[in-house]
C-alpha positions as protocol buffer text, in pm:
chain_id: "A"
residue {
  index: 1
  type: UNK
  ca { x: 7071 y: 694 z: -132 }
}
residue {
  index: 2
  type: UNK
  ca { x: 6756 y: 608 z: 13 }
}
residue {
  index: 3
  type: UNK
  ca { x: 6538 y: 856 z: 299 }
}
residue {
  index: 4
  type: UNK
  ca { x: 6531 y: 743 z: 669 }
}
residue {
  index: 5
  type: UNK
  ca { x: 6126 y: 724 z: 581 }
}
residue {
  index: 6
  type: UNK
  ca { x: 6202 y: 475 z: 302 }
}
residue {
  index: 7
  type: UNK
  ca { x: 6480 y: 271 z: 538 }
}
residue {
  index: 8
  type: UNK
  ca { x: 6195 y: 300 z: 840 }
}
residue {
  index: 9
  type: UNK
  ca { x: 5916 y: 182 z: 595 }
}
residue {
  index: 10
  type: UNK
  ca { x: 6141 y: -137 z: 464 }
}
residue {
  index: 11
  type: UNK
  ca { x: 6208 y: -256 z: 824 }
}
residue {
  index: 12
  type: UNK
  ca { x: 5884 y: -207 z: 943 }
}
residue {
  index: 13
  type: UNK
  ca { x: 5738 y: -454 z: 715 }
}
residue {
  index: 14
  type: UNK
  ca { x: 6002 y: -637 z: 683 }
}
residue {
  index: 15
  type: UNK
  ca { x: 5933 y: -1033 z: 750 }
}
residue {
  index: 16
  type: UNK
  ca { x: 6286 y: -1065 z: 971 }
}
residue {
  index: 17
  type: UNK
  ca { x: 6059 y: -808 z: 1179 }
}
residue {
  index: 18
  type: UNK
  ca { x: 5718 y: -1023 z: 1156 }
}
residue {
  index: 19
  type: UNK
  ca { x: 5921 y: -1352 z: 1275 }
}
residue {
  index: 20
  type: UNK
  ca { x: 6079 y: -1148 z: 1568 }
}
residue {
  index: 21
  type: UNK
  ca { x: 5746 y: -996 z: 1676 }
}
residue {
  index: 22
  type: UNK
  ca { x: 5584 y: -1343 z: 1621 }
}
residue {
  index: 23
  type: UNK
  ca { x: 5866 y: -1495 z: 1853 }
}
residue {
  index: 24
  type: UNK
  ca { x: 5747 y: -1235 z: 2107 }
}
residue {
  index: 25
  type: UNK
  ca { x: 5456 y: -1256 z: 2118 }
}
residue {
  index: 26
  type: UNK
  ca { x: 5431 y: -1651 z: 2130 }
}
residue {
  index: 27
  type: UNK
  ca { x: 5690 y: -1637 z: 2440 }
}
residue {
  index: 28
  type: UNK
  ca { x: 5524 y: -1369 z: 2600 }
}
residue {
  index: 29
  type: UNK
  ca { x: 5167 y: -1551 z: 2568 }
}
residue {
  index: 30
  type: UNK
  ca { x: 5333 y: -1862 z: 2708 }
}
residue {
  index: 31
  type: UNK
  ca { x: 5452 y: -1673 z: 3014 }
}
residue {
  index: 32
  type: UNK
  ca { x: 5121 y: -1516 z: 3073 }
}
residue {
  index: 33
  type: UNK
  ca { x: 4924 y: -1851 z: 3031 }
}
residue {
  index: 34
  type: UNK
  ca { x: 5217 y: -1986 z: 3304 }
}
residue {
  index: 35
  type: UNK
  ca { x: 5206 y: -1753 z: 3546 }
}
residue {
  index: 36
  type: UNK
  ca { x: 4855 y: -1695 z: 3735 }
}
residue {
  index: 37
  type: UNK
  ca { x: 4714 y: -1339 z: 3609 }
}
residue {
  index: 38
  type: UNK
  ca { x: 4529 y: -1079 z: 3825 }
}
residue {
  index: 39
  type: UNK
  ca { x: 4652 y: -1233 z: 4157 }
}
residue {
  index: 40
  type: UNK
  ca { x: 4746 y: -1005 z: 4460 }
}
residue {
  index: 41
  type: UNK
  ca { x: 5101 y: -864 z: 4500 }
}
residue {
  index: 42
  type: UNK
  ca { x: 5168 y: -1109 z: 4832 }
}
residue {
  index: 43
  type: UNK
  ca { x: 5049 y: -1374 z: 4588 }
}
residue {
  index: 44
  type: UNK
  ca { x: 5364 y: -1350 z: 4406 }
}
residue {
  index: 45
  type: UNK
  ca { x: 5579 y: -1276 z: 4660 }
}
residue {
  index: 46
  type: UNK
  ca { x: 5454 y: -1580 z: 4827 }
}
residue {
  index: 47
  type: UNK
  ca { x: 5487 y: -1828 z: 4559 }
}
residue {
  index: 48
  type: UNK
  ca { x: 5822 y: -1687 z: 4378 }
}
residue {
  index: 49
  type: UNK
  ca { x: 6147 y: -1574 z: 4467 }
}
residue {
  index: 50
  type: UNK
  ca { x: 6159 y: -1237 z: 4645 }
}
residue {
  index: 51
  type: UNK
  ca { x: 6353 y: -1059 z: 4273 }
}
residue {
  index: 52
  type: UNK
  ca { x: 6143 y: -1295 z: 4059 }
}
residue {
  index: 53
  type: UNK
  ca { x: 5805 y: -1159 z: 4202 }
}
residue {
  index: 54
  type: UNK
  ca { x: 5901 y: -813 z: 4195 }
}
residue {
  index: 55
  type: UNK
  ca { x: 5994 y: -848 z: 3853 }
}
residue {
  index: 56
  type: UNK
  ca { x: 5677 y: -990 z: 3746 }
}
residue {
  index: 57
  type: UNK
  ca { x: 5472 y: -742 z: 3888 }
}
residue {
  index: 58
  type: UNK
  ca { x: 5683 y: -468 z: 3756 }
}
residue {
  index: 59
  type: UNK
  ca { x: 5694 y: -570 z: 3387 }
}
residue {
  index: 60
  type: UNK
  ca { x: 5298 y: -647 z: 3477 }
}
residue {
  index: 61
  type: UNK
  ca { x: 5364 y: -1018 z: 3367 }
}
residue {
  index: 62
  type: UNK
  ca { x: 5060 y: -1036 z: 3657 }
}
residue {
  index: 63
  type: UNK
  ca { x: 4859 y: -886 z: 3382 }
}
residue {
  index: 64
  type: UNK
  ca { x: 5012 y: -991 z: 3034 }
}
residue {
  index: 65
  type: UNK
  ca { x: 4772 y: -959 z: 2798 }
}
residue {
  index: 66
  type: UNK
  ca { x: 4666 y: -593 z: 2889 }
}
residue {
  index: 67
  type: UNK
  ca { x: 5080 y: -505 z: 2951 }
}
residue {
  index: 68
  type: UNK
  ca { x: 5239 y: -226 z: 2819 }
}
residue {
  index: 69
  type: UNK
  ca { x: 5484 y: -487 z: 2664 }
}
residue {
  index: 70
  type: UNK
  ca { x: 5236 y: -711 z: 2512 }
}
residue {
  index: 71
  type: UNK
  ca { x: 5022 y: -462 z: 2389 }
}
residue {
  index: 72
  type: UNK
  ca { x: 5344 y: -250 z: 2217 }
}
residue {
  index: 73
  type: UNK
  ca { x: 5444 y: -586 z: 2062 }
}
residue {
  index: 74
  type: UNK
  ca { x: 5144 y: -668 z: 1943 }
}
residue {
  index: 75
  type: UNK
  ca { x: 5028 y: -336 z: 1800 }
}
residue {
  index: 76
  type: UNK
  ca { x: 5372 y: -338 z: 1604 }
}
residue {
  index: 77
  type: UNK
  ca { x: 5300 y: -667 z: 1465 }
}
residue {
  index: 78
  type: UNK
  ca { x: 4953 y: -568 z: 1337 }
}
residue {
  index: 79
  type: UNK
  ca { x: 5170 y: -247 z: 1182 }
}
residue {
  index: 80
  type: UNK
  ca { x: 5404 y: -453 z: 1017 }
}
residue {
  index: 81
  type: UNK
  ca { x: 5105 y: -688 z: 877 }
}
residue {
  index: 82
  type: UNK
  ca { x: 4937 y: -405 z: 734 }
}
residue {
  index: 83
  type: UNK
  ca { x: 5241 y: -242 z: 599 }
}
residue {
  index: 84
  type: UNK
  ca { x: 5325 y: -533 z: 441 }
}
residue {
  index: 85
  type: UNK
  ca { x: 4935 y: -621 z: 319 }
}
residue {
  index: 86
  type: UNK
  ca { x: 4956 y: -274 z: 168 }
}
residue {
  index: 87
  type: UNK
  ca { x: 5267 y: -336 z: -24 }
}
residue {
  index: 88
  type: UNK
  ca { x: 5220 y: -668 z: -123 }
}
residue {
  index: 89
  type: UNK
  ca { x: 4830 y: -563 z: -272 }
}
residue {
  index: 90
  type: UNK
  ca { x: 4939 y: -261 z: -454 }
}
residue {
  index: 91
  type: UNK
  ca { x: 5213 y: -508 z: -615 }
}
residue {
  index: 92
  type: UNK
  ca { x: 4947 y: -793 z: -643 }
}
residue {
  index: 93
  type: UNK
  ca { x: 4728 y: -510 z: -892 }
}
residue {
  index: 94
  type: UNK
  ca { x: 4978 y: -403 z: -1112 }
}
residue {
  index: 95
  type: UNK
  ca { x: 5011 y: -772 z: -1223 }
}
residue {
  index: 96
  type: UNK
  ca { x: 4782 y: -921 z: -1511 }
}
residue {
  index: 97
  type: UNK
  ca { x: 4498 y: -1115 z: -1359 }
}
residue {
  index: 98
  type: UNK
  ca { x: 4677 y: -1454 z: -1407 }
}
residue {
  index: 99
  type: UNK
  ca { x: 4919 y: -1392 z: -1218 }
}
residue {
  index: 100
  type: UNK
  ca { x: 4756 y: -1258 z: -950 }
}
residue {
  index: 101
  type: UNK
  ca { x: 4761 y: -1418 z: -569 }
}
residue {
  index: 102
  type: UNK
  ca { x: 4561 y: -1287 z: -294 }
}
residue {
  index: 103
  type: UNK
  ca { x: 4598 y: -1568 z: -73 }
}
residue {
  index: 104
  type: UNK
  ca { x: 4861 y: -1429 z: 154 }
}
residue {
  index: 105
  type: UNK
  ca { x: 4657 y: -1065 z: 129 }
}
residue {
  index: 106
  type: UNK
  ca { x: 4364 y: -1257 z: 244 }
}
residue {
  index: 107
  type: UNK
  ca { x: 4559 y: -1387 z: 557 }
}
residue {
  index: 108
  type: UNK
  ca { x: 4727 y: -1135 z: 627 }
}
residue {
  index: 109
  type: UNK
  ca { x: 4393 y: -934 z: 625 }
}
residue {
  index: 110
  type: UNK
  ca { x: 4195 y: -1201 z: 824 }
}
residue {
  index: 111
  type: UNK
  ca { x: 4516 y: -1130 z: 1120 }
}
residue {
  index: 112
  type: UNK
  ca { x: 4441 y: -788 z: 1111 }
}
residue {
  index: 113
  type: UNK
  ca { x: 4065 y: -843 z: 1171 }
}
residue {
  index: 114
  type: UNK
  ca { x: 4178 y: -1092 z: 1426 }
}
residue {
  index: 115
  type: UNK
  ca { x: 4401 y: -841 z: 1622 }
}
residue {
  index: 116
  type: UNK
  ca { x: 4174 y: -526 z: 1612 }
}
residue {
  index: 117
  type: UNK
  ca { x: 3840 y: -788 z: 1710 }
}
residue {
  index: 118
  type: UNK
  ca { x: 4060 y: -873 z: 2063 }
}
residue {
  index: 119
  type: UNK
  ca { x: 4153 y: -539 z: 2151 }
}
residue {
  index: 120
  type: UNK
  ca { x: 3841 y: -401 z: 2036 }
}
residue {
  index: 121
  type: UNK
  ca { x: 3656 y: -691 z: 2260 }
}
residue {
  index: 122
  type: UNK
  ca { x: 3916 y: -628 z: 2570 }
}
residue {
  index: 123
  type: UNK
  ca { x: 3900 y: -264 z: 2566 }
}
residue {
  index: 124
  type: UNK
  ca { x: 3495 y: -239 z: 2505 }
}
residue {
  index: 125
  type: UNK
  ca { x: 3453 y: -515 z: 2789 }
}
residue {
  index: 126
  type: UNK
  ca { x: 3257 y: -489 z: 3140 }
}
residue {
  index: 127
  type: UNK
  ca { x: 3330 y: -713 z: 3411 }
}
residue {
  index: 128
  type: UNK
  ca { x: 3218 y: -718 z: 3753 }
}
residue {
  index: 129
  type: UNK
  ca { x: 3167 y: -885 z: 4031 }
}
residue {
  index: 130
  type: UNK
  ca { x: 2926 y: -968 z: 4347 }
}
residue {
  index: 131
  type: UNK
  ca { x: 2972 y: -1169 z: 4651 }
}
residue {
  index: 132
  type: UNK
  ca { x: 2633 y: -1298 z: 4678 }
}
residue {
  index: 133
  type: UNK
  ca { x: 2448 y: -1566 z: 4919 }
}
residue {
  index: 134
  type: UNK
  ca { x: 2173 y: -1809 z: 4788 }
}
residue {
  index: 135
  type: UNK
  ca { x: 1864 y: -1620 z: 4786 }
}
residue {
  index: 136
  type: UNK
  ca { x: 2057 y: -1289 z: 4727 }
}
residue {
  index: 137
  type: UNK
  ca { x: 1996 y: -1029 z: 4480 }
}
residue {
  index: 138
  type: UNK
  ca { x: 2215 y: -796 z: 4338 }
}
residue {
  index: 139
  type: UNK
  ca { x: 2161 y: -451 z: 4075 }
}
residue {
  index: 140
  type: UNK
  ca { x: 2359 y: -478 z: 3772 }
}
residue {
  index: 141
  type: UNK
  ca { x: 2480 y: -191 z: 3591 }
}
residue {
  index: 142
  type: UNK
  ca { x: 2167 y: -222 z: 3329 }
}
residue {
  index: 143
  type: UNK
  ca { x: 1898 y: -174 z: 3591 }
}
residue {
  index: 144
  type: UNK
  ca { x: 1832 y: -573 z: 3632 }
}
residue {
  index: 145
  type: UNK
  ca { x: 1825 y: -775 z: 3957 }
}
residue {
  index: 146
  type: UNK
  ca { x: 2073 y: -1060 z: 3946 }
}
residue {
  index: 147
  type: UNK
  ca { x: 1952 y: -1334 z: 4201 }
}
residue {
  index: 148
  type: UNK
  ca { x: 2169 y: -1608 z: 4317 }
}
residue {
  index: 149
  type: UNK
  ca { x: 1963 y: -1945 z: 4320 }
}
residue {
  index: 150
  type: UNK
  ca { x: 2170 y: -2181 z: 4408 }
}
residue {
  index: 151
  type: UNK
  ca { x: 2551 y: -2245 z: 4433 }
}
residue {
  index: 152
  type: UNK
  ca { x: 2759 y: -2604 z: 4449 }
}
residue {
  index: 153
  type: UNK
  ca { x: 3075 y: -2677 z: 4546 }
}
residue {
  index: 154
  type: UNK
  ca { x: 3283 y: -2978 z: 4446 }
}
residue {
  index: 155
  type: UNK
  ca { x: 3639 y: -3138 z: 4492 }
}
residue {
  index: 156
  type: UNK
  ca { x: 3893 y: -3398 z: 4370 }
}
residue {
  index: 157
  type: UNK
  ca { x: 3929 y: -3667 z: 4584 }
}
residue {
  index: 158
  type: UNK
  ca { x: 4297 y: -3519 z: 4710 }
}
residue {
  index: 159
  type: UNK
  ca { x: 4096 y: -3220 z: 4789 }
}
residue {
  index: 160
  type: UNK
  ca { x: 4150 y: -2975 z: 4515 }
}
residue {
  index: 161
  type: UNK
  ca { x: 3878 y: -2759 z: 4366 }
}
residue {
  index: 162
  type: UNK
  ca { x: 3677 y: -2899 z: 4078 }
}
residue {
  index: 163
  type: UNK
  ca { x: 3361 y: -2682 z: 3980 }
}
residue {
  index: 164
  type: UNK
  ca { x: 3176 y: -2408 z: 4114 }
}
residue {
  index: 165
  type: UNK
  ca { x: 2823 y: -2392 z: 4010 }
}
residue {
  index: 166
  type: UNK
  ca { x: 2590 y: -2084 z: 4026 }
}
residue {
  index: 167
  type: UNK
  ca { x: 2232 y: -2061 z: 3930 }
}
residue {
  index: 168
  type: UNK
  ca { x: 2115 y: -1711 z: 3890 }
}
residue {
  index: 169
  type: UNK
  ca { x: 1810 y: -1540 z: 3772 }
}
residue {
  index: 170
  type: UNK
  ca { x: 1800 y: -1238 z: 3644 }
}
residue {
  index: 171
  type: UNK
  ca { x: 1433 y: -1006 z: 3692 }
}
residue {
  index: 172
  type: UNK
  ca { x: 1489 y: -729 z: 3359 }
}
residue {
  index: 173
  type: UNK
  ca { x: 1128 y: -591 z: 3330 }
}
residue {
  index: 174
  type: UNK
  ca { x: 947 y: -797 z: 3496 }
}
residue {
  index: 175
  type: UNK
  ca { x: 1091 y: -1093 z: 3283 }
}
residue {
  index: 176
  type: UNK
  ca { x: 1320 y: -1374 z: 3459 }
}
residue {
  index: 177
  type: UNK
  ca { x: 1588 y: -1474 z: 3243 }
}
residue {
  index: 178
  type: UNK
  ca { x: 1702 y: -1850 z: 3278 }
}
residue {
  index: 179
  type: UNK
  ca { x: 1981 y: -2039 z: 3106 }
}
residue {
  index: 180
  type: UNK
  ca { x: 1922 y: -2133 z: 2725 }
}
residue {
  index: 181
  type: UNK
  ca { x: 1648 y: -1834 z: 2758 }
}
residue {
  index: 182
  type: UNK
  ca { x: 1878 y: -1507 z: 2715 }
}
residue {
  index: 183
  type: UNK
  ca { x: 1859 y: -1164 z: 2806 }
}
residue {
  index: 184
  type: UNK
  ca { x: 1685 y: -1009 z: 2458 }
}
């Protein structure tokens, strides 16, 4: 009879499990690319049904990609990749070199470096933000002055936004920083 540990192990990297997860995690990026993210709560009140959202504010669909739901289903898919990359190399070794094939490994290795580089990037990220008028200057966390140039404004022809342009400086020791001349 097998353990529970062996039973948990087998489902875990099972590939029913990794098509499930995959599922999720393609509807759930669908329905955060759908509905606006970061908006205000009346935002969603105002543009959904009263129940409808509530509920997306409550299962944080207003935020998917940092959700407790996304997040959970995405950490247990990059479990059940690694469980299986694990099992499938130490099988893949104890093969004679011929018949040998690390392709899959290699995938499934490359997803795993995919997964940790995004939350890595969205957990180690700043992001801020200034309301600034042209001529305006502005401390950034580093010590720098960011100065606001210039600013445009364009529409469709119906009216709807098109582009916003900024042109910013930014004084770091004494040294303006300009587009195609980065920050060094």
């Amino acid at each position: 009879m097998e353990s529970v540990f062996s039973r948990i192990f087998d489902l875990l990297r099972s590939l029913k499990l990794a098509i499930i997860l995959i599922a999720i995690l393609g509807l759930l990026a669908a329905a955060g690319g759908l509905i606006p993210q970061g908006a205000a709560s009346d935002f969603y009140a105002a543009h959904y049904s009263g129940l409808l959202g509530r509920l997306i504010e409550r299962l944080s669909f207003n935020t998917m990609f940092s959700s407790p739901l996304f997040l959970a289903s995405t950490a247990l898919f990059a479990l059940n990749l690694t469980l299986c990359s694990f099992q499938r190399f130490t099988v893949q070794l104890s093969l004679p070199g011929k018949l040998r094939r690390h392709g899959p490994d290699i995938l499934h290795i490359g997803l795993i470096i995919l997964i940790l580089g995004g939350t890595w990037s969205s957990r180690l990220h700043e992001e801020t933000s200034f309301s600034l008028t042209i001529g305006a200057e502005t401390s950034l966390p580093g010590g720098e002055m960011l100065r606001l140039e210039d600013f445009t404004f364009e529409r469709y022809p119906d009216g709807r936004p098109k582009v916003w342009n900024s042109r910013i400086s930014i004084d770091a020791d004494g040294e303006t920083v300009v587009t195609d001349y980065p920050l060094r």
